[in-house]
Amino acid sequence: MMEPKEILYELRTKNGLSQDELAEKVFVTRQAVSRWENGETVPNTETLKLLSNLFRVSINTLLWSQHRLICQCCGMPLEDEILGRNRDGTLNEAYCQWCYADGTYTYHDMDDLIDVCVRHMTSETFSEEQARAYLKQTLPKLDYWKRYDELSDNGQFEQFKQQLVEEINALHVEGMPRVEKLNALVGRFVNLAYRLPSGASVPFLDDGTTYLGTQLESESGGNRCYGVLANMEFILICTYEAEGKNPELVLYKKR
């Protein structure tokens, strides 16, 4: 098990920084960095926040806490790469990217969240009924749902999602069913590369950004699905085969 001094040394060297360069970035002296890496001291709270933002890891990781973080909205175990982000781009160690994006809570109906989570939890040994029962027991105990009245935005984000749904349906894409709901989707899991007329294949999304989207079966059947992704800036519609193979861009529209 690595100690904080080893973690800090590894992160510094992995990012190609000297002790002087790291010190400059977090507003301390080189001697302070040296003391951290020798295990003589640990960074104070404000410096830990700066290090967390610089290295894109949680404070929990920097201090190698034995406490396992879980998303306080969906209950998912949290790793550094899926932490949500505050409006200023800093990491938020209470939520995952699917539930909290750029300072916005993306789920406002517990039943909707359960519907999404169940699809990823069921297996041969864990039935849908068991998954739903587990989530209905677990989610109300999490901080977001306990403090929902305090944390909610009075339905503003839900209104935005509904506006997007109406805009997408108004496009009348041939063969695509009506969109009923949009869920949070993280870029790196849906960032397909589409072939352009030039022959080049280009991804359109940012891997670290959370979007709103859904997958729909084609009205005409077949082995291709429709994928819908959107945010405040654009609407993207594509088709693809199982596991995102052979994607084709159908529409990209700036809002």
mmCIF file of C-alpha atoms in Angstrom:
data_model
loop_
_atom_site.group_PDB
_atom_site.id
_atom_site.type_symbol
_atom_site.label_atom_id
_atom_site.label_comp_id
_atom_site.label_asym_id
_atom_site.label_seq_id
_atom_site.Cartn_x
_atom_site.Cartn_y
_atom_site.Cartn_z
ATOM 1 C CA MET A 1 0.000 0.000 0.000
ATOM 2 C CA MET A 2 1.426 3.362 -1.007
ATOM 3 C CA GLU A 3 1.793 6.141 1.539
ATOM 4 C CA PRO A 4 0.904 9.794 0.776
ATOM 5 C CA LYS A 5 4.590 10.641 0.247
ATOM 6 C CA GLU A 6 4.894 7.906 -2.407
ATOM 7 C CA ILE A 7 1.651 8.946 -4.097
ATOM 8 C CA LEU A 8 2.762 12.576 -4.340
ATOM 9 C CA TYR A 9 6.160 11.575 -5.721
ATOM 10 C CA GLU A 10 4.574 9.265 -8.295
ATOM 11 C CA LEU A 11 2.049 11.886 -9.449
ATOM 12 C CA ARG A 12 4.742 14.563 -9.741
ATOM 13 C CA THR A 13 7.125 12.422 -11.762
ATOM 14 C CA LYS A 14 4.349 10.889 -13.867
ATOM 15 C CA ASN A 15 3.370 14.413 -14.907
ATOM 16 C CA GLY A 16 6.959 15.347 -15.695
ATOM 17 C CA LEU A 17 7.285 18.019 -13.013
ATOM 18 C CA SER A 18 10.336 18.878 -10.956
ATOM 19 C CA GLN A 19 9.896 19.758 -7.287
ATOM 20 C CA ASP A 20 10.423 23.412 -8.185
ATOM 21 C CA GLU A 21 7.759 23.276 -10.911
ATOM 22 C CA LEU A 22 5.227 21.590 -8.660
ATOM 23 C CA ALA A 23 5.929 24.082 -5.888
ATOM 24 C CA GLU A 24 5.254 26.965 -8.270
ATOM 25 C CA LYS A 25 1.944 25.493 -9.413
ATOM 26 C CA VAL A 26 0.562 25.062 -5.890
ATOM 27 C CA PHE A 27 2.152 28.190 -4.372
ATOM 28 C CA VAL A 28 4.570 26.594 -1.910
ATOM 29 C CA THR A 29 8.345 26.310 -1.672
ATOM 30 C CA ARG A 30 10.443 23.513 -3.141
ATOM 31 C CA GLN A 31 11.418 22.629 0.436
ATOM 32 C CA ALA A 32 7.735 22.036 1.255
ATOM 33 C CA VAL A 33 7.432 19.605 -1.654
ATOM 34 C CA SER A 34 10.585 17.854 -0.516
ATOM 35 C CA ARG A 35 9.188 17.472 3.003
ATOM 36 C CA TRP A 36 5.966 15.944 1.609
ATOM 37 C CA GLU A 37 7.938 13.412 -0.413
ATOM 38 C CA ASN A 38 10.165 12.568 2.555
ATOM 39 C CA GLY A 39 7.091 11.933 4.686
ATOM 40 C CA GLU A 40 7.949 14.728 7.150
ATOM 41 C CA THR A 41 4.697 16.648 6.531
ATOM 42 C CA VAL A 42 1.535 16.482 4.422
ATOM 43 C CA PRO A 43 -0.041 19.327 2.434
ATOM 44 C CA ASN A 44 -2.622 21.455 4.217
ATOM 45 C CA THR A 45 -6.278 21.414 3.186
ATOM 46 C CA GLU A 46 -6.073 24.251 0.673
ATOM 47 C CA THR A 47 -2.944 22.823 -0.944
ATOM 48 C CA LEU A 48 -4.575 19.391 -1.162
ATOM 49 C CA LYS A 49 -7.400 20.994 -3.144
ATOM 50 C CA LEU A 50 -4.873 22.532 -5.538
ATOM 51 C CA LEU A 51 -3.047 19.208 -5.925
ATOM 52 C CA SER A 52 -6.348 17.416 -6.505
ATOM 53 C CA ASN A 53 -7.250 19.832 -9.286
ATOM 54 C CA LEU A 54 -3.756 19.754 -10.805
ATOM 55 C CA PHE A 55 -3.438 15.960 -10.935
ATOM 56 C CA ARG A 56 -7.157 15.233 -11.450
ATOM 57 C CA VAL A 57 -7.325 12.854 -8.512
ATOM 58 C CA SER A 58 -9.387 12.997 -5.339
ATOM 59 C CA ILE A 59 -8.051 14.163 -1.991
ATOM 60 C CA ASN A 60 -9.053 10.698 -0.859
ATOM 61 C CA THR A 61 -6.461 9.304 -3.297
ATOM 62 C CA LEU A 62 -3.767 11.800 -2.282
ATOM 63 C CA LEU A 63 -4.052 10.768 1.356
ATOM 64 C CA TRP A 64 -4.709 7.101 0.542
ATOM 65 C CA SER A 65 -7.771 7.055 2.780
ATOM 66 C CA GLN A 66 -9.184 3.657 3.693
ATOM 67 C CA HIS A 67 -12.674 5.120 3.351
ATOM 68 C CA ARG A 68 -14.214 4.087 0.022
ATOM 69 C CA LEU A 69 -16.069 6.897 -1.698
ATOM 70 C CA ILE A 70 -19.484 6.265 -3.228
ATOM 71 C CA CYS A 71 -21.677 8.579 -5.289
ATOM 72 C CA GLN A 72 -24.162 10.245 -2.995
ATOM 73 C CA CYS A 73 -26.826 10.117 -5.696
ATOM 74 C CA CYS A 74 -26.621 6.652 -7.315
ATOM 75 C CA GLY A 75 -24.407 4.763 -4.836
ATOM 76 C CA MET A 76 -21.734 3.794 -7.393
ATOM 77 C CA PRO A 77 -18.191 3.278 -6.009
ATOM 78 C CA LEU A 78 -16.124 6.312 -7.018
ATOM 79 C CA GLU A 79 -12.761 6.209 -8.765
ATOM 80 C CA ASP A 80 -10.784 9.314 -9.730
ATOM 81 C CA GLU A 81 -11.613 9.014 -13.432
ATOM 82 C CA ILE A 82 -15.401 9.148 -12.887
ATOM 83 C CA LEU A 83 -15.642 11.922 -10.289
ATOM 84 C CA GLY A 84 -18.106 14.704 -11.032
ATOM 85 C CA ARG A 85 -16.908 18.252 -11.526
ATOM 86 C CA ASN A 86 -17.978 21.529 -10.001
ATOM 87 C CA ARG A 87 -18.836 24.529 -12.128
ATOM 88 C CA ASP A 88 -15.245 25.786 -11.867
ATOM 89 C CA GLY A 89 -13.859 22.461 -13.139
ATOM 90 C CA THR A 90 -12.610 21.174 -9.789
ATOM 91 C CA LEU A 91 -13.406 17.611 -8.754
ATOM 92 C CA ASN A 92 -16.365 16.853 -6.522
ATOM 93 C CA GLU A 93 -15.701 13.778 -4.378
ATOM 94 C CA ALA A 94 -19.360 13.223 -3.498
ATOM 95 C CA TYR A 95 -20.739 12.405 -6.971
ATOM 96 C CA CYS A 96 -19.992 10.563 -10.202
ATOM 97 C CA GLN A 97 -19.953 12.230 -13.640
ATOM 98 C CA TRP A 98 -23.325 10.731 -14.508
ATOM 99 C CA CYS A 99 -25.113 12.278 -11.528
ATOM 100 C CA TYR A 100 -23.275 15.601 -11.259
ATOM 101 C CA ALA A 101 -21.819 17.507 -14.194
ATOM 102 C CA ASP A 102 -20.316 20.999 -14.135
ATOM 103 C CA GLY A 103 -22.163 21.911 -10.961
ATOM 104 C CA THR A 104 -25.511 20.505 -12.104
ATOM 105 C CA TYR A 105 -27.365 17.540 -10.638
ATOM 106 C CA THR A 106 -28.633 15.477 -13.556
ATOM 107 C CA TYR A 107 -31.244 13.288 -11.832
ATOM 108 C CA HIS A 108 -34.335 14.650 -10.143
ATOM 109 C CA ASP A 109 -36.564 11.598 -10.117
ATOM 110 C CA MET A 110 -35.404 8.600 -8.101
ATOM 111 C CA ASP A 111 -37.483 6.167 -10.173
ATOM 112 C CA ASP A 112 -35.809 7.404 -13.383
ATOM 113 C CA LEU A 113 -32.387 6.858 -11.824
ATOM 114 C CA ILE A 114 -33.362 3.386 -10.656
ATOM 115 C CA ASP A 115 -34.515 2.491 -14.187
ATOM 116 C CA VAL A 116 -31.094 3.507 -15.533
ATOM 117 C CA CYS A 117 -29.068 1.767 -12.809
ATOM 118 C CA VAL A 118 -30.997 -1.504 -12.961
ATOM 119 C CA ARG A 119 -29.951 -2.059 -16.585
ATOM 120 C CA HIS A 120 -26.296 -2.099 -15.488
ATOM 121 C CA MET A 121 -26.764 -4.153 -12.324
ATOM 122 C CA THR A 122 -28.720 -7.203 -13.446
ATOM 123 C CA SER A 123 -26.910 -10.461 -14.112
ATOM 124 C CA GLU A 124 -27.473 -14.195 -13.928
ATOM 125 C CA THR A 125 -27.007 -14.055 -10.167
ATOM 126 C CA PHE A 126 -28.689 -10.675 -9.480
ATOM 127 C CA SER A 127 -32.175 -10.266 -10.913
ATOM 128 C CA GLU A 128 -33.923 -7.029 -11.907
ATOM 129 C CA GLU A 129 -36.268 -7.468 -8.954
ATOM 130 C CA GLN A 130 -33.324 -7.777 -6.556
ATOM 131 C CA ALA A 131 -31.588 -4.748 -8.109
ATOM 132 C CA ARG A 132 -34.706 -2.591 -7.767
ATOM 133 C CA ALA A 133 -35.242 -3.670 -4.171
ATOM 134 C CA TYR A 134 -31.601 -2.896 -3.336
ATOM 135 C CA LEU A 135 -31.726 0.565 -4.927
ATOM 136 C CA LYS A 136 -35.057 1.494 -3.337
ATOM 137 C CA GLN A 137 -33.552 0.665 0.036
ATOM 138 C CA THR A 138 -30.147 2.287 -0.587
ATOM 139 C CA LEU A 139 -30.802 5.527 -2.487
ATOM 140 C CA PRO A 140 -32.971 7.275 0.156
ATOM 141 C CA LYS A 141 -30.039 6.962 2.580
ATOM 142 C CA LEU A 142 -27.660 8.884 0.297
ATOM 143 C CA ASP A 143 -26.953 12.574 0.923
ATOM 144 C CA TYR A 144 -28.425 13.886 -2.340
ATOM 145 C CA TRP A 145 -31.823 12.292 -1.803
ATOM 146 C CA LYS A 146 -31.869 13.124 1.913
ATOM 147 C CA ARG A 147 -31.161 16.796 1.070
ATOM 148 C CA TYR A 148 -33.096 16.881 -2.184
ATOM 149 C CA ASP A 149 -35.266 19.879 -1.230
ATOM 150 C CA GLU A 150 -32.120 21.845 -0.374
ATOM 151 C CA LEU A 151 -30.044 20.776 -3.399
ATOM 152 C CA SER A 152 -32.662 20.707 -6.162
ATOM 153 C CA ASP A 153 -32.939 23.500 -8.722
ATOM 154 C CA ASN A 154 -36.754 23.673 -8.628
ATOM 155 C CA GLY A 155 -37.047 21.750 -11.886
ATOM 156 C CA GLN A 156 -34.890 24.004 -14.093
ATOM 157 C CA PHE A 157 -32.703 21.180 -15.400
ATOM 158 C CA GLU A 158 -35.733 18.989 -16.039
ATOM 159 C CA GLN A 159 -37.235 21.817 -18.084
ATOM 160 C CA PHE A 160 -34.034 22.019 -20.107
ATOM 161 C CA LYS A 161 -34.121 18.264 -20.751
ATOM 162 C CA GLN A 162 -37.734 18.469 -21.877
ATOM 163 C CA GLN A 163 -36.869 21.345 -24.215
ATOM 164 C CA LEU A 164 -34.128 19.205 -25.759
ATOM 165 C CA VAL A 165 -36.541 16.289 -26.182
ATOM 166 C CA GLU A 166 -38.993 18.551 -28.038
ATOM 167 C CA GLU A 167 -36.234 19.950 -30.282
ATOM 168 C CA ILE A 168 -34.999 16.448 -31.143
ATOM 169 C CA ASN A 169 -38.471 15.142 -31.944
ATOM 170 C CA ALA A 170 -39.165 18.218 -34.089
ATOM 171 C CA LEU A 171 -36.322 17.119 -36.399
ATOM 172 C CA HIS A 172 -38.450 14.136 -37.562
ATOM 173 C CA VAL A 173 -35.490 11.896 -38.334
ATOM 174 C CA GLU A 174 -36.713 9.124 -40.631
ATOM 175 C CA GLY A 175 -36.875 5.716 -38.947
ATOM 176 C CA MET A 176 -36.116 7.033 -35.469
ATOM 177 C CA PRO A 177 -38.786 6.637 -32.762
ATOM 178 C CA ARG A 178 -39.809 9.595 -30.630
ATOM 179 C CA VAL A 179 -37.478 10.402 -27.772
ATOM 180 C CA GLU A 180 -39.212 10.169 -24.407
ATOM 181 C CA LYS A 181 -36.311 10.628 -21.967
ATOM 182 C CA LEU A 182 -32.678 11.705 -21.981
ATOM 183 C CA ASN A 183 -30.128 10.338 -19.517
ATOM 184 C CA ALA A 184 -26.655 11.471 -18.512
ATOM 185 C CA LEU A 185 -23.897 9.913 -20.663
ATOM 186 C CA VAL A 186 -20.150 10.477 -20.190
ATOM 187 C CA GLY A 187 -18.252 11.336 -23.362
ATOM 188 C CA ARG A 188 -15.571 8.668 -23.329
ATOM 189 C CA PHE A 189 -18.168 5.888 -23.286
ATOM 190 C CA VAL A 190 -20.102 7.204 -26.297
ATOM 191 C CA ASN A 191 -17.438 9.091 -28.267
ATOM 192 C CA LEU A 192 -17.665 7.246 -31.582
ATOM 193 C CA ALA A 193 -15.542 8.227 -34.577
ATOM 194 C CA TYR A 194 -17.615 9.014 -37.681
ATOM 195 C CA ARG A 195 -16.301 8.724 -41.214
ATOM 196 C CA LEU A 196 -16.318 12.076 -43.054
ATOM 197 C CA PRO A 197 -16.543 12.587 -46.848
ATOM 198 C CA SER A 198 -12.766 13.094 -46.821
ATOM 199 C CA GLY A 199 -12.351 9.526 -45.573
ATOM 200 C CA ALA A 200 -11.087 10.534 -42.141
ATOM 201 C CA SER A 201 -12.825 9.172 -39.029
ATOM 202 C CA VAL A 202 -13.392 11.869 -36.406
ATOM 203 C CA PRO A 203 -14.916 11.775 -32.883
ATOM 204 C CA PHE A 204 -17.125 14.761 -32.093
ATOM 205 C CA LEU A 205 -17.269 14.646 -28.292
ATOM 206 C CA ASP A 206 -15.046 15.469 -25.345
ATOM 207 C CA ASP A 207 -14.214 12.347 -23.321
ATOM 208 C CA GLY A 208 -14.502 14.127 -19.977
ATOM 209 C CA THR A 209 -17.796 15.915 -20.609
ATOM 210 C CA THR A 210 -21.213 14.664 -19.488
ATOM 211 C CA TYR A 211 -23.924 14.845 -22.149
ATOM 212 C CA LEU A 212 -27.610 13.987 -22.326
ATOM 213 C CA GLY A 213 -28.623 11.148 -24.606
ATOM 214 C CA THR A 214 -30.370 7.876 -25.276
ATOM 215 C CA GLN A 215 -30.335 4.810 -27.513
ATOM 216 C CA LEU A 216 -33.365 3.889 -29.635
ATOM 217 C CA GLU A 217 -34.246 0.859 -31.717
ATOM 218 C CA SER A 218 -34.927 1.619 -35.396
ATOM 219 C CA GLU A 219 -38.615 1.640 -36.352
ATOM 220 C CA SER A 220 -37.769 -0.454 -39.399
ATOM 221 C CA GLY A 221 -36.004 -3.137 -37.353
ATOM 222 C CA GLY A 222 -32.622 -4.452 -38.418
ATOM 223 C CA ASN A 223 -29.392 -4.539 -36.485
ATOM 224 C CA ARG A 224 -28.745 -0.790 -36.230
ATOM 225 C CA CYS A 225 -29.731 1.490 -33.360
ATOM 226 C CA TYR A 226 -30.114 5.248 -33.195
ATOM 227 C CA GLY A 227 -27.942 7.159 -30.765
ATOM 228 C CA VAL A 228 -28.943 10.632 -29.603
ATOM 229 C CA LEU A 229 -26.593 13.024 -27.790
ATOM 230 C CA ALA A 230 -27.104 16.670 -26.913
ATOM 231 C CA ASN A 231 -26.150 19.514 -24.634
ATOM 232 C CA MET A 232 -26.610 23.284 -24.606
ATOM 233 C CA GLU A 233 -24.539 23.645 -27.785
ATOM 234 C CA PHE A 234 -25.592 20.890 -30.202
ATOM 235 C CA ILE A 235 -27.764 17.888 -31.078
ATOM 236 C CA LEU A 236 -26.096 14.806 -32.580
ATOM 237 C CA ILE A 237 -27.933 11.804 -34.041
ATOM 238 C CA CYS A 238 -26.184 8.716 -35.344
ATOM 239 C CA THR A 239 -26.766 5.048 -36.085
ATOM 240 C CA TYR A 240 -24.554 2.099 -35.211
ATOM 241 C CA GLU A 241 -24.475 -1.651 -34.815
ATOM 242 C CA ALA A 242 -24.042 -3.596 -31.561
ATOM 243 C CA GLU A 243 -21.325 -2.217 -29.249
ATOM 244 C CA GLY A 244 -21.064 0.962 -31.315
ATOM 245 C CA LYS A 245 -19.612 -0.725 -34.383
ATOM 246 C CA ASN A 246 -19.775 0.920 -37.850
ATOM 247 C CA PRO A 247 -21.179 4.255 -36.664
ATOM 248 C CA GLU A 248 -22.702 6.663 -39.165
ATOM 249 C CA LEU A 249 -23.473 10.296 -38.475
ATOM 250 C CA VAL A 250 -27.066 11.154 -39.382
ATOM 251 C CA LEU A 251 -27.298 14.725 -38.140
ATOM 252 C CA TYR A 252 -25.237 17.295 -36.276
ATOM 253 C CA LYS A 253 -27.065 20.507 -35.480
ATOM 254 C CA LYS A 254 -25.819 23.474 -33.506
ATOM 255 C CA ARG A 255 -28.386 24.927 -31.128
#
